[in-house]
């Protein structure tokens, strides 16, 4: 269980500094397998995933308690589905990086600095797709409605993705009312990714 603190009470580490730390210090997990930024448990998480040349980049709303070698059920599902769909690794990224077990505990207002650093992390992830078109899996379910700023964060991600010719995908059935992409939990292990061609129309209609 993680109940977030007010960000005024904690220092926000810039992504480039967090990445430098992740690449330079000794860690208590296999750094050849895992990518974890920051590389220690904190109030926010930019990246959690496995290393490879063709990752499936899964996008949730916000991180909870998962860490390397201690994945929650959602992340276990992401890992299985990435492998089934032919990817050599997976990366869990989030629209907003604030840790909160209950999304209702997320900050009411966007922290601009945290968002900016999160977008730096997103661009870094896309740069890791060596020789492959980045594959981005929209997987946030209805939770995107929890805060007004979340859809604008996704817009920023789409703009960054366009520079890398990234493709967006969904897995599972979208919600009937607003077309929200399915959350990874409870998806069948053989669910096939489908291109999310109308993602901008979806956002515009939220």
PDB file of C-alpha atoms in Angstrom:
ATOM      1  CA  UNK A   1       0.000   0.000   0.000  1.00  0.00           C
ATOM      2  CA  UNK A   2       1.380   3.409  -0.938  1.00  0.00           C
ATOM      3  CA  UNK A   3      -0.310   6.625   0.150  1.00  0.00           C
ATOM      4  CA  UNK A   4       1.452   9.536  -1.576  1.00  0.00           C
ATOM      5  CA  UNK A   5       3.009  12.481   0.185  1.00  0.00           C
ATOM      6  CA  UNK A   6       2.686  16.115  -0.836  1.00  0.00           C
ATOM      7  CA  UNK A   7       5.433  16.812  -3.372  1.00  0.00           C
ATOM      8  CA  UNK A   8       6.355  19.947  -1.452  1.00  0.00           C
ATOM      9  CA  UNK A   9       7.738  17.539   1.161  1.00  0.00           C
ATOM     10  CA  UNK A  10      10.075  15.645  -1.159  1.00  0.00           C
ATOM     11  CA  UNK A  11      12.752  16.460  -3.691  1.00  0.00           C
ATOM     12  CA  UNK A  12      12.067  15.505  -7.294  1.00  0.00           C
ATOM     13  CA  UNK A  13      15.124  13.985  -8.943  1.00  0.00           C
ATOM     14  CA  UNK A  14      15.550  14.960 -12.579  1.00  0.00           C
ATOM     15  CA  UNK A  15      15.232  12.033 -14.939  1.00  0.00           C
ATOM     16  CA  UNK A  16      18.748  12.402 -16.362  1.00  0.00           C
ATOM     17  CA  UNK A  17      20.191  12.361 -12.843  1.00  0.00           C
ATOM     18  CA  UNK A  18      18.053   9.377 -11.848  1.00  0.00           C
ATOM     19  CA  UNK A  19      19.166   7.538 -14.989  1.00  0.00           C
ATOM     20  CA  UNK A  20      22.827   8.350 -14.317  1.00  0.00           C
ATOM     21  CA  UNK A  21      22.443   6.953 -10.812  1.00  0.00           C
ATOM     22  CA  UNK A  22      20.739   3.818 -12.174  1.00  0.00           C
ATOM     23  CA  UNK A  23      23.653   3.257 -14.543  1.00  0.00           C
ATOM     24  CA  UNK A  24      26.438   3.863 -12.057  1.00  0.00           C
ATOM     25  CA  UNK A  25      25.657   2.458  -8.611  1.00  0.00           C
ATOM     26  CA  UNK A  26      25.531  -1.133  -7.381  1.00  0.00           C
ATOM     27  CA  UNK A  27      21.967  -2.378  -6.982  1.00  0.00           C
ATOM     28  CA  UNK A  28      20.245  -5.217  -5.175  1.00  0.00           C
ATOM     29  CA  UNK A  29      18.638  -6.522  -8.380  1.00  0.00           C
ATOM     30  CA  UNK A  30      20.009  -7.803 -11.698  1.00  0.00           C
ATOM     31  CA  UNK A  31      20.827  -4.613 -13.598  1.00  0.00           C
ATOM     32  CA  UNK A  32      21.492  -6.623 -16.782  1.00  0.00           C
ATOM     33  CA  UNK A  33      17.839  -7.663 -16.780  1.00  0.00           C
ATOM     34  CA  UNK A  34      15.992  -4.753 -15.186  1.00  0.00           C
ATOM     35  CA  UNK A  35      15.600  -1.082 -16.041  1.00  0.00           C
ATOM     36  CA  UNK A  36      14.348   0.783 -12.958  1.00  0.00           C
ATOM     37  CA  UNK A  37      14.450   4.583 -12.687  1.00  0.00           C
ATOM     38  CA  UNK A  38      14.846   5.835 -10.029  1.00  0.00           C
ATOM     39  CA  UNK A  39      16.672   2.688  -8.899  1.00  0.00           C
ATOM     40  CA  UNK A  40      15.315   2.947  -5.362  1.00  0.00           C
ATOM     41  CA  UNK A  41      11.804   3.130  -3.991  1.00  0.00           C
ATOM     42  CA  UNK A  42      10.482   6.693  -3.904  1.00  0.00           C
ATOM     43  CA  UNK A  43       7.313   8.773  -4.210  1.00  0.00           C
ATOM     44  CA  UNK A  44       7.513   8.525  -7.989  1.00  0.00           C
ATOM     45  CA  UNK A  45       8.701   6.058 -10.620  1.00  0.00           C
ATOM     46  CA  UNK A  46       9.686   6.935 -14.145  1.00  0.00           C
ATOM     47  CA  UNK A  47      10.460   3.493 -15.591  1.00  0.00           C
ATOM     48  CA  UNK A  48      10.180  -0.160 -14.636  1.00  0.00           C
ATOM     49  CA  UNK A  49      10.824  -2.937 -17.113  1.00  0.00           C
ATOM     50  CA  UNK A  50      13.173  -5.430 -18.652  1.00  0.00           C
ATOM     51  CA  UNK A  51      15.983  -4.673 -21.068  1.00  0.00           C
ATOM     52  CA  UNK A  52      15.807  -5.566 -24.746  1.00  0.00           C
ATOM     53  CA  UNK A  53      15.922  -4.151 -28.254  1.00  0.00           C
ATOM     54  CA  UNK A  54      12.199  -4.460 -29.001  1.00  0.00           C
ATOM     55  CA  UNK A  55      10.158  -3.691 -25.879  1.00  0.00           C
ATOM     56  CA  UNK A  56       6.402  -3.417 -25.633  1.00  0.00           C
ATOM     57  CA  UNK A  57       5.883  -0.101 -23.858  1.00  0.00           C
ATOM     58  CA  UNK A  58       2.823  -0.379 -21.647  1.00  0.00           C
ATOM     59  CA  UNK A  59       1.187   2.862 -20.489  1.00  0.00           C
ATOM     60  CA  UNK A  60      -0.754   2.917 -17.248  1.00  0.00           C
ATOM     61  CA  UNK A  61      -1.933   5.949 -15.313  1.00  0.00           C
ATOM     62  CA  UNK A  62       0.307   5.923 -12.253  1.00  0.00           C
ATOM     63  CA  UNK A  63       2.662   3.456 -10.545  1.00  0.00           C
ATOM     64  CA  UNK A  64       1.917   1.584  -7.361  1.00  0.00           C
ATOM     65  CA  UNK A  65       4.380  -0.518  -5.356  1.00  0.00           C
ATOM     66  CA  UNK A  66       5.976  -2.761  -8.013  1.00  0.00           C
ATOM     67  CA  UNK A  67       9.776  -3.041  -8.190  1.00  0.00           C
ATOM     68  CA  UNK A  68      12.274  -5.357  -9.922  1.00  0.00           C
ATOM     69  CA  UNK A  69      11.683  -8.984  -8.861  1.00  0.00           C
ATOM     70  CA  UNK A  70       8.544  -7.841  -7.028  1.00  0.00           C
ATOM     71  CA  UNK A  71       5.941  -7.338  -9.734  1.00  0.00           C
ATOM     72  CA  UNK A  72       2.275  -6.914  -8.920  1.00  0.00           C
ATOM     73  CA  UNK A  73      -0.403  -8.845 -10.823  1.00  0.00           C
ATOM     74  CA  UNK A  74      -0.807  -6.069 -13.397  1.00  0.00           C
ATOM     75  CA  UNK A  75       2.901  -6.095 -14.259  1.00  0.00           C
ATOM     76  CA  UNK A  76       2.963  -9.904 -14.392  1.00  0.00           C
ATOM     77  CA  UNK A  77       0.169  -9.730 -16.951  1.00  0.00           C
ATOM     78  CA  UNK A  78       2.077  -7.084 -18.940  1.00  0.00           C
ATOM     79  CA  UNK A  79       5.175  -9.277 -19.014  1.00  0.00           C
ATOM     80  CA  UNK A  80       3.208 -12.327 -20.229  1.00  0.00           C
ATOM     81  CA  UNK A  81       1.368 -10.401 -22.934  1.00  0.00           C
ATOM     82  CA  UNK A  82       4.508  -8.715 -24.222  1.00  0.00           C
ATOM     83  CA  UNK A  83       6.135 -12.117 -24.673  1.00  0.00           C
ATOM     84  CA  UNK A  84       3.043 -13.609 -26.346  1.00  0.00           C
ATOM     85  CA  UNK A  85       2.925 -10.722 -28.846  1.00  0.00           C
ATOM     86  CA  UNK A  86       6.529 -11.310 -29.896  1.00  0.00           C
ATOM     87  CA  UNK A  87       8.420  -8.652 -27.926  1.00  0.00           C
ATOM     88  CA  UNK A  88      11.739  -9.420 -26.268  1.00  0.00           C
ATOM     89  CA  UNK A  89      11.055  -7.196 -23.252  1.00  0.00           C
ATOM     90  CA  UNK A  90       8.503  -4.925 -21.656  1.00  0.00           C
ATOM     91  CA  UNK A  91       8.560  -1.463 -20.134  1.00  0.00           C
ATOM     92  CA  UNK A  92       5.937  -0.162 -17.752  1.00  0.00           C
ATOM     93  CA  UNK A  93       5.525   3.567 -18.073  1.00  0.00           C
ATOM     94  CA  UNK A  94       2.837   5.819 -16.655  1.00  0.00           C
ATOM     95  CA  UNK A  95       0.976   8.910 -17.766  1.00  0.00           C
ATOM     96  CA  UNK A  96       1.811  10.433 -14.375  1.00  0.00           C
ATOM     97  CA  UNK A  97       4.687   9.018 -12.289  1.00  0.00           C
ATOM     98  CA  UNK A  98       3.335   9.634  -8.773  1.00  0.00           C
ATOM     99  CA  UNK A  99       3.108   6.410  -6.764  1.00  0.00           C
ATOM    100  CA  UNK A 100      -0.340   5.767  -5.326  1.00  0.00           C
ATOM    101  CA  UNK A 101      -1.962   2.403  -4.685  1.00  0.00           C
ATOM    102  CA  UNK A 102      -5.345   4.112  -4.942  1.00  0.00           C
ATOM    103  CA  UNK A 103      -5.537   6.504  -7.943  1.00  0.00           C
ATOM    104  CA  UNK A 104      -7.989   8.605  -5.928  1.00  0.00           C
ATOM    105  CA  UNK A 105      -4.982   9.670  -3.834  1.00  0.00           C
ATOM    106  CA  UNK A 106      -3.166  11.217  -6.784  1.00  0.00           C
ATOM    107  CA  UNK A 107      -2.417  14.948  -6.684  1.00  0.00           C
ATOM    108  CA  UNK A 108      -5.401  17.101  -7.572  1.00  0.00           C
ATOM    109  CA  UNK A 109      -3.188  19.407  -9.637  1.00  0.00           C
ATOM    110  CA  UNK A 110      -0.454  18.571 -12.130  1.00  0.00           C
ATOM    111  CA  UNK A 111       3.093  19.018 -10.870  1.00  0.00           C
ATOM    112  CA  UNK A 112       4.709  20.567 -13.949  1.00  0.00           C
ATOM    113  CA  UNK A 113       8.257  19.635 -12.965  1.00  0.00           C
ATOM    114  CA  UNK A 114       7.332  15.996 -12.414  1.00  0.00           C
ATOM    115  CA  UNK A 115       5.476  15.889 -15.728  1.00  0.00           C
ATOM    116  CA  UNK A 116       8.421  17.435 -17.582  1.00  0.00           C
ATOM    117  CA  UNK A 117      10.832  14.875 -16.159  1.00  0.00           C
ATOM    118  CA  UNK A 118       8.388  12.076 -16.959  1.00  0.00           C
ATOM    119  CA  UNK A 119       8.301  13.158 -20.602  1.00  0.00           C
ATOM    120  CA  UNK A 120      12.114  13.094 -20.648  1.00  0.00           C
ATOM    121  CA  UNK A 121      11.855   9.505 -19.459  1.00  0.00           C
ATOM    122  CA  UNK A 122       9.301   8.679 -22.151  1.00  0.00           C
ATOM    123  CA  UNK A 123      11.544  10.020 -24.909  1.00  0.00           C
ATOM    124  CA  UNK A 124      14.439   7.987 -23.526  1.00  0.00           C
ATOM    125  CA  UNK A 125      12.329   4.829 -23.653  1.00  0.00           C
ATOM    126  CA  UNK A 126      11.435   5.412 -27.291  1.00  0.00           C
ATOM    127  CA  UNK A 127      15.120   5.850 -28.122  1.00  0.00           C
ATOM    128  CA  UNK A 128      15.816   2.317 -26.825  1.00  0.00           C
ATOM    129  CA  UNK A 129      13.880   0.625 -29.647  1.00  0.00           C
ATOM    130  CA  UNK A 130      16.922  -0.230 -31.778  1.00  0.00           C
ATOM    131  CA  UNK A 131      15.899  -0.924 -35.360  1.00  0.00           C
ATOM    132  CA  UNK A 132      12.222  -1.229 -34.405  1.00  0.00           C
ATOM    133  CA  UNK A 133       9.231   1.068 -34.568  1.00  0.00           C
ATOM    134  CA  UNK A 134       8.319   1.841 -30.937  1.00  0.00           C
ATOM    135  CA  UNK A 135       5.172  -0.033 -29.885  1.00  0.00           C
ATOM    136  CA  UNK A 136       3.109   1.775 -27.263  1.00  0.00           C
ATOM    137  CA  UNK A 137       0.294  -0.077 -25.525  1.00  0.00           C
ATOM    138  CA  UNK A 138      -2.441   2.188 -24.156  1.00  0.00           C
ATOM    139  CA  UNK A 139      -3.584   0.299 -21.047  1.00  0.00           C
ATOM    140  CA  UNK A 140      -5.071   2.768 -18.602  1.00  0.00           C
ATOM    141  CA  UNK A 141      -8.725   1.722 -18.501  1.00  0.00           C
ATOM    142  CA  UNK A 142     -11.214   4.199 -17.057  1.00  0.00           C
ATOM    143  CA  UNK A 143      -8.670   5.601 -14.572  1.00  0.00           C
ATOM    144  CA  UNK A 144      -7.774   8.371 -17.024  1.00  0.00           C
ATOM    145  CA  UNK A 145     -10.959  10.120 -15.866  1.00  0.00           C
ATOM    146  CA  UNK A 146      -9.622  10.466 -12.298  1.00  0.00           C
ATOM    147  CA  UNK A 147      -7.853  13.780 -13.005  1.00  0.00           C
ATOM    148  CA  UNK A 148      -8.442  16.389 -15.767  1.00  0.00           C
ATOM    149  CA  UNK A 149      -4.722  16.789 -16.485  1.00  0.00           C
ATOM    150  CA  UNK A 150      -4.165  13.138 -17.424  1.00  0.00           C
ATOM    151  CA  UNK A 151      -5.470  13.367 -20.979  1.00  0.00           C
ATOM    152  CA  UNK A 152      -3.211  16.350 -21.623  1.00  0.00           C
ATOM    153  CA  UNK A 153      -0.254  14.276 -20.428  1.00  0.00           C
ATOM    154  CA  UNK A 154      -1.210  11.646 -23.010  1.00  0.00           C
ATOM    155  CA  UNK A 155      -1.310  14.341 -25.695  1.00  0.00           C
ATOM    156  CA  UNK A 156       2.275  15.233 -24.823  1.00  0.00           C
ATOM    157  CA  UNK A 157       3.217  11.579 -25.191  1.00  0.00           C
ATOM    158  CA  UNK A 158       1.567  11.336 -28.599  1.00  0.00           C
ATOM    159  CA  UNK A 159       3.524  14.378 -29.794  1.00  0.00           C
ATOM    160  CA  UNK A 160       6.802  12.860 -28.599  1.00  0.00           C
ATOM    161  CA  UNK A 161       5.882   9.523 -30.152  1.00  0.00           C
ATOM    162  CA  UNK A 162       5.332  11.131 -33.543  1.00  0.00           C
ATOM    163  CA  UNK A 163       9.004  12.110 -33.650  1.00  0.00           C
ATOM    164  CA  UNK A 164       9.881   8.417 -33.388  1.00  0.00           C
ATOM    165  CA  UNK A 165       7.101   7.173 -35.705  1.00  0.00           C
ATOM    166  CA  UNK A 166       5.707   5.245 -32.756  1.00  0.00           C
ATOM    167  CA  UNK A 167       2.564   3.140 -33.118  1.00  0.00           C
ATOM    168  CA  UNK A 168      -0.120   2.911 -30.444  1.00  0.00           C
ATOM    169  CA  UNK A 169      -1.919  -0.335 -29.647  1.00  0.00           C
ATOM    170  CA  UNK A 170      -4.667  -1.678 -27.425  1.00  0.00           C
ATOM    171  CA  UNK A 171      -5.201  -5.190 -26.099  1.00  0.00           C
ATOM    172  CA  UNK A 172      -8.681  -6.399 -25.305  1.00  0.00           C
ATOM    173  CA  UNK A 173     -12.065  -4.790 -25.776  1.00  0.00           C
ATOM    174  CA  UNK A 174     -12.401  -1.023 -25.358  1.00  0.00           C
ATOM    175  CA  UNK A 175     -15.120   0.263 -23.032  1.00  0.00           C
ATOM    176  CA  UNK A 176     -18.502   0.735 -24.712  1.00  0.00           C
ATOM    177  CA  UNK A 177     -19.288   4.209 -23.392  1.00  0.00           C
ATOM    178  CA  UNK A 178     -16.093   6.190 -24.088  1.00  0.00           C
ATOM    179  CA  UNK A 179     -13.763   3.734 -25.792  1.00  0.00           C
ATOM    180  CA  UNK A 180     -11.262   3.507 -22.951  1.00  0.00           C
ATOM    181  CA  UNK A 181      -8.482   0.995 -23.660  1.00  0.00           C
ATOM    182  CA  UNK A 182      -8.583  -2.151 -21.532  1.00  0.00           C
ATOM    183  CA  UNK A 183      -6.499  -2.383 -18.368  1.00  0.00           C
ATOM    184  CA  UNK A 184      -3.934  -5.255 -18.441  1.00  0.00           C
ATOM    185  CA  UNK A 185      -5.400  -7.062 -15.464  1.00  0.00           C
ATOM    186  CA  UNK A 186      -7.729  -9.953 -16.350  1.00  0.00           C
ATOM    187  CA  UNK A 187      -6.759 -10.021 -20.015  1.00  0.00           C
ATOM    188  CA  UNK A 188      -6.334 -13.516 -21.452  1.00  0.00           C
ATOM    189  CA  UNK A 189      -2.690 -14.512 -21.814  1.00  0.00           C
ATOM    190  CA  UNK A 190      -3.121 -14.941 -25.584  1.00  0.00           C
ATOM    191  CA  UNK A 191      -4.687 -11.513 -26.264  1.00  0.00           C
ATOM    192  CA  UNK A 192      -3.395 -10.013 -29.511  1.00  0.00           C
ATOM    193  CA  UNK A 193      -2.393  -6.348 -29.821  1.00  0.00           C
ATOM    194  CA  UNK A 194      -4.470  -4.210 -32.197  1.00  0.00           C
ATOM    195  CA  UNK A 195      -3.482  -0.798 -33.550  1.00  0.00           C
ATOM    196  CA  UNK A 196      -5.113   2.167 -31.778  1.00  0.00           C
ATOM    197  CA  UNK A 197      -5.586   4.287 -34.902  1.00  0.00           C
ATOM    198  CA  UNK A 198      -8.136   6.733 -33.467  1.00  0.00           C
ATOM    199  CA  UNK A 199      -6.365   7.660 -30.237  1.00  0.00           C
ATOM    200  CA  UNK A 200      -6.604  11.421 -30.904  1.00  0.00           C
ATOM    201  CA  UNK A 201     -10.342  11.188 -31.584  1.00  0.00           C
ATOM    202  CA  UNK A 202     -10.682   9.211 -28.365  1.00  0.00           C
ATOM    203  CA  UNK A 203      -8.894  11.924 -26.359  1.00  0.00           C
ATOM    204  CA  UNK A 204     -10.856  14.722 -27.993  1.00  0.00           C
ATOM    205  CA  UNK A 205     -14.112  13.080 -26.960  1.00  0.00           C
ATOM    206  CA  UNK A 206     -13.216  12.554 -23.306  1.00  0.00           C
TER     207      UNK A 206
END
